[in-house]
Amino acid sequence: WLKPRTRAHTHPFSDRSSQKMAKAMKVAMKKATAMKKKAVVKASGAAAAIITKKKVPVPKGLGKIRIGIIHGKVFDPVKVGTHDRNYPDKLKIKNNTGRSASGWGGQYMADVSTGLKIARLQPDIFEIDFMRMDDVSPKRLAKNHLTFNFWGDMSIAIADGKIPLAKTIIEVQKDCYNTRHIPEWNYYEWVLHKSRYMKQCIKAGIPMIPTIFVDNGFNAKAVLKQIQASGWDKFLVKPAYLAFFGQGVIHGKTQDFVDNLEPFLQYERDNTKQKEFLVQPYVLKPNGNVFDEIRNFFVDGEWKYSIYTDGTDYEGFYEQPAGALKEACKQLAIRT
């Protein structure tokens, strides 16, 4: 359309200007074609690089996702041999065997192992910030996109007698929407209150061992009367809030306490700071061992798998075999 048909053609451009325009357009078209070919070659090369390269670096300027891992518990080991080969020496639990051990299970713990696994699987995406409980502060957590607390929390700090540290961790956890601490406080507090979630389960129709809930302090005489009324030959009492690994537990034959109330009265005196207790029949497996657990795991709200956990063998855990027991536990977990 730029080239005039005749000299008499009334085109808005003059004949000379039309020729110049046509020439310029040809040059522009050649350049565009050349650039397009070059771009196709580059794109092909980039695609090939993406296909063959295993790790794609994060675009410059965006940086990695920083994940905080709060660790410090000394009683959740991984099996020796399954630990990360590059497990940092400074993160190992050194005093964890023998009579004077601070915990059990050896040097390699699940909390640190989780962070190492994340870093090893996706080193181009994640950067791990390992911190002990003493390192926890709003300023430290502010450096991370998320911080997972694998039981390096206030309950462990309290058990270690570090009350100021426990208060700091509580403050950080309560401000979870700013500190991005996981788990958040309300959920964690719900888990700590055994009586709270047990009552909710009972209300929802979830089967539960018969339980006497003591919600306002322990009264030895009153509790013993309730135990007798329940007809239990043996019983067990344990705190319902912020207690684990047998802390604050007492059990025995009902008749023994009827005959001599003093041990129960001493238990009352020893636990004046506790307000919530669970009283249950003392039940063992036929072989005399405590009961085992089948733990069910959910991902994004969907049931994924279940793990058998032995009640006495700390290395006795494996995926629950398929069968009626696995299916029954799965359905119960989904209801819960």
PDB file of N, CA and C in Angstrom, residues 70 136-149 167-189:
ATOM      1  N   ILE A  70      12.956 -24.312  65.782  1.00  0.00           N
ATOM      2  CA  ILE A  70      13.289 -24.214  67.208  1.00  0.00           C
ATOM      3  C   ILE A  70      13.445 -25.631  67.748  1.00  0.00           C
ATOM      4  N   VAL A 136      15.273 -17.770  71.102  1.00  0.00           N
ATOM      5  CA  VAL A 136      13.955 -17.324  70.657  1.00  0.00           C
ATOM      6  C   VAL A 136      13.686 -15.893  71.113  1.00  0.00           C
ATOM      7  N   SER A 137      13.294 -15.062  70.165  1.00  0.00           N
ATOM      8  CA  SER A 137      12.901 -13.676  70.442  1.00  0.00           C
ATOM      9  C   SER A 137      12.102 -13.172  69.249  1.00  0.00           C
ATOM     10  N   PRO A 138      11.255 -12.156  69.433  1.00  0.00           N
ATOM     11  CA  PRO A 138      10.512 -11.601  68.294  1.00  0.00           C
ATOM     12  C   PRO A 138      11.445 -11.133  67.181  1.00  0.00           C
ATOM     13  N   LYS A 139      12.579 -10.566  67.536  1.00  0.00           N
ATOM     14  CA  LYS A 139      13.532 -10.063  66.551  1.00  0.00           C
ATOM     15  C   LYS A 139      14.104 -11.203  65.714  1.00  0.00           C
ATOM     16  N   ARG A 140      14.422 -12.319  66.369  1.00  0.00           N
ATOM     17  CA  ARG A 140      14.990 -13.456  65.649  1.00  0.00           C
ATOM     18  C   ARG A 140      13.958 -14.066  64.704  1.00  0.00           C
ATOM     19  N   LEU A 141      12.746 -14.242  65.186  1.00  0.00           N
ATOM     20  CA  LEU A 141      11.712 -14.844  64.347  1.00  0.00           C
ATOM     21  C   LEU A 141      11.297 -13.935  63.197  1.00  0.00           C
ATOM     22  N   ALA A 142      11.465 -12.622  63.376  1.00  0.00           N
ATOM     23  CA  ALA A 142      11.091 -11.674  62.322  1.00  0.00           C
ATOM     24  C   ALA A 142      11.936 -11.858  61.065  1.00  0.00           C
ATOM     25  N   LYS A 143      13.079 -12.505  61.194  1.00  0.00           N
ATOM     26  CA  LYS A 143      13.963 -12.733  60.043  1.00  0.00           C
ATOM     27  C   LYS A 143      13.471 -13.884  59.168  1.00  0.00           C
ATOM     28  N   ASN A 144      12.534 -14.677  59.690  1.00  0.00           N
ATOM     29  CA  ASN A 144      12.074 -15.870  58.976  1.00  0.00           C
ATOM     30  C   ASN A 144      10.672 -15.685  58.415  1.00  0.00           C
ATOM     31  N   HIS A 145      10.411 -16.388  57.316  1.00  0.00           N
ATOM     32  CA  HIS A 145       9.060 -16.380  56.761  1.00  0.00           C
ATOM     33  C   HIS A 145       8.128 -17.211  57.640  1.00  0.00           C
ATOM     34  N   LEU A 146       8.625 -18.342  58.139  1.00  0.00           N
ATOM     35  CA  LEU A 146       7.891 -19.192  59.075  1.00  0.00           C
ATOM     36  C   LEU A 146       8.890 -19.778  60.068  1.00  0.00           C
ATOM     37  N   THR A 147       8.427 -20.017  61.286  1.00  0.00           N
ATOM     38  CA  THR A 147       9.271 -20.696  62.268  1.00  0.00           C
ATOM     39  C   THR A 147       8.465 -21.821  62.904  1.00  0.00           C
ATOM     40  N   PHE A 148       8.987 -23.038  62.783  1.00  0.00           N
ATOM     41  CA  PHE A 148       8.339 -24.213  63.361  1.00  0.00           C
ATOM     42  C   PHE A 148       8.980 -24.533  64.706  1.00  0.00           C
ATOM     43  N   ASN A 149       8.136 -24.694  65.706  1.00  0.00           N
ATOM     44  CA  ASN A 149       8.616 -25.041  67.037  1.00  0.00           C
ATOM     45  C   ASN A 149       8.312 -26.512  67.289  1.00  0.00           C
ATOM     46  N   LYS A 167       8.302 -17.548  79.698  1.00  0.00           N
ATOM     47  CA  LYS A 167       7.461 -16.368  79.467  1.00  0.00           C
ATOM     48  C   LYS A 167       7.764 -15.726  78.112  1.00  0.00           C
ATOM     49  N   THR A 168       9.047 -15.687  77.737  1.00  0.00           N
ATOM     50  CA  THR A 168       9.433 -15.125  76.434  1.00  0.00           C
ATOM     51  C   THR A 168       8.835 -15.932  75.292  1.00  0.00           C
ATOM     52  N   ILE A 169       8.934 -17.253  75.408  1.00  0.00           N
ATOM     53  CA  ILE A 169       8.403 -18.124  74.353  1.00  0.00           C
ATOM     54  C   ILE A 169       6.886 -17.978  74.257  1.00  0.00           C
ATOM     55  N   ILE A 170       6.219 -17.853  75.405  1.00  0.00           N
ATOM     56  CA  ILE A 170       4.761 -17.666  75.405  1.00  0.00           C
ATOM     57  C   ILE A 170       4.393 -16.368  74.675  1.00  0.00           C
ATOM     58  N   GLU A 171       5.114 -15.290  74.962  1.00  0.00           N
ATOM     59  CA  GLU A 171       4.847 -14.005  74.314  1.00  0.00           C
ATOM     60  C   GLU A 171       5.026 -14.100  72.810  1.00  0.00           C
ATOM     61  N   VAL A 172       6.081 -14.782  72.387  1.00  0.00           N
ATOM     62  CA  VAL A 172       6.339 -14.957  70.956  1.00  0.00           C
ATOM     63  C   VAL A 172       5.224 -15.771  70.310  1.00  0.00           C
ATOM     64  N   GLN A 173       4.790 -16.826  70.990  1.00  0.00           N
ATOM     65  CA  GLN A 173       3.764 -17.700  70.439  1.00  0.00           C
ATOM     66  C   GLN A 173       2.398 -17.017  70.405  1.00  0.00           C
ATOM     67  N   LYS A 174       2.091 -16.219  71.417  1.00  0.00           N
ATOM     68  CA  LYS A 174       0.821 -15.498  71.419  1.00  0.00           C
ATOM     69  C   LYS A 174       0.751 -14.460  70.305  1.00  0.00           C
ATOM     70  N   ASP A 175       1.916 -13.948  69.912  1.00  0.00           N
ATOM     71  CA  ASP A 175       1.988 -12.957  68.833  1.00  0.00           C
ATOM     72  C   ASP A 175       2.294 -13.646  67.507  1.00  0.00           C
ATOM     73  N   CYS A 176       1.744 -14.862  67.333  1.00  0.00           N
ATOM     74  CA  CYS A 176       2.107 -15.705  66.197  1.00  0.00           C
ATOM     75  C   CYS A 176       1.782 -15.090  64.843  1.00  0.00           C
ATOM     76  N   TYR A 177       0.793 -14.202  64.791  1.00  0.00           N
ATOM     77  CA  TYR A 177       0.442 -13.619  63.497  1.00  0.00           C
ATOM     78  C   TYR A 177       1.488 -12.611  63.025  1.00  0.00           C
ATOM     79  N   ASN A 178       2.284 -12.121  63.947  1.00  0.00           N
ATOM     80  CA  ASN A 178       3.399 -11.239  63.581  1.00  0.00           C
ATOM     81  C   ASN A 178       4.727 -11.989  63.566  1.00  0.00           C
ATOM     82  N   THR A 179       4.902 -12.924  64.495  1.00  0.00           N
ATOM     83  CA  THR A 179       6.163 -13.668  64.557  1.00  0.00           C
ATOM     84  C   THR A 179       6.160 -14.863  63.607  1.00  0.00           C
ATOM     85  N   ARG A 180       4.980 -15.233  63.106  1.00  0.00           N
ATOM     86  CA  ARG A 180       4.809 -16.375  62.194  1.00  0.00           C
ATOM     87  C   ARG A 180       5.324 -17.665  62.838  1.00  0.00           C
ATOM     88  N   HIS A 181       4.991 -17.812  64.107  1.00  0.00           N
ATOM     89  CA  HIS A 181       5.361 -18.989  64.893  1.00  0.00           C
ATOM     90  C   HIS A 181       4.304 -20.078  64.730  1.00  0.00           C
ATOM     91  N   ILE A 182       4.759 -21.291  64.449  1.00  0.00           N
ATOM     92  CA  ILE A 182       3.856 -22.437  64.314  1.00  0.00           C
ATOM     93  C   ILE A 182       4.289 -23.508  65.315  1.00  0.00           C
ATOM     94  N   PRO A 183       3.345 -24.009  66.174  1.00  0.00           N
ATOM     95  CA  PRO A 183       1.906 -23.775  66.162  1.00  0.00           C
ATOM     96  C   PRO A 183       1.522 -22.462  66.836  1.00  0.00           C
ATOM     97  N   GLU A 184       0.341 -21.991  66.465  1.00  0.00           N
ATOM     98  CA  GLU A 184      -0.136 -20.758  67.077  1.00  0.00           C
ATOM     99  C   GLU A 184      -0.675 -21.058  68.475  1.00  0.00           C
ATOM    100  N   TRP A 185      -0.782 -20.026  69.276  1.00  0.00           N
ATOM    101  CA  TRP A 185      -1.011 -20.198  70.708  1.00  0.00           C
ATOM    102  C   TRP A 185      -2.321 -20.899  71.039  1.00  0.00           C
ATOM    103  N   ASN A 186      -3.435 -20.497  70.461  1.00  0.00           N
ATOM    104  CA  ASN A 186      -4.732 -21.060  70.833  1.00  0.00           C
ATOM    105  C   ASN A 186      -4.786 -22.566  70.585  1.00  0.00           C
ATOM    106  N   TYR A 187      -4.239 -22.997  69.453  1.00  0.00           N
ATOM    107  CA  TYR A 187      -4.221 -24.429  69.147  1.00  0.00           C
ATOM    108  C   TYR A 187      -3.328 -25.171  70.144  1.00  0.00           C
ATOM    109  N   TYR A 188      -2.171 -24.597  70.430  1.00  0.00           N
ATOM    110  CA  TYR A 188      -1.227 -25.232  71.342  1.00  0.00           C
ATOM    111  C   TYR A 188      -1.820 -25.341  72.750  1.00  0.00           C
ATOM    112  N   GLU A 189      -2.483 -24.295  73.196  1.00  0.00           N
ATOM    113  CA  GLU A 189      -3.099 -24.288  74.519  1.00  0.00           C
ATOM    114  C   GLU A 189      -4.217 -25.327  74.592  1.00  0.00           C
TER     115      GLU A 189
END
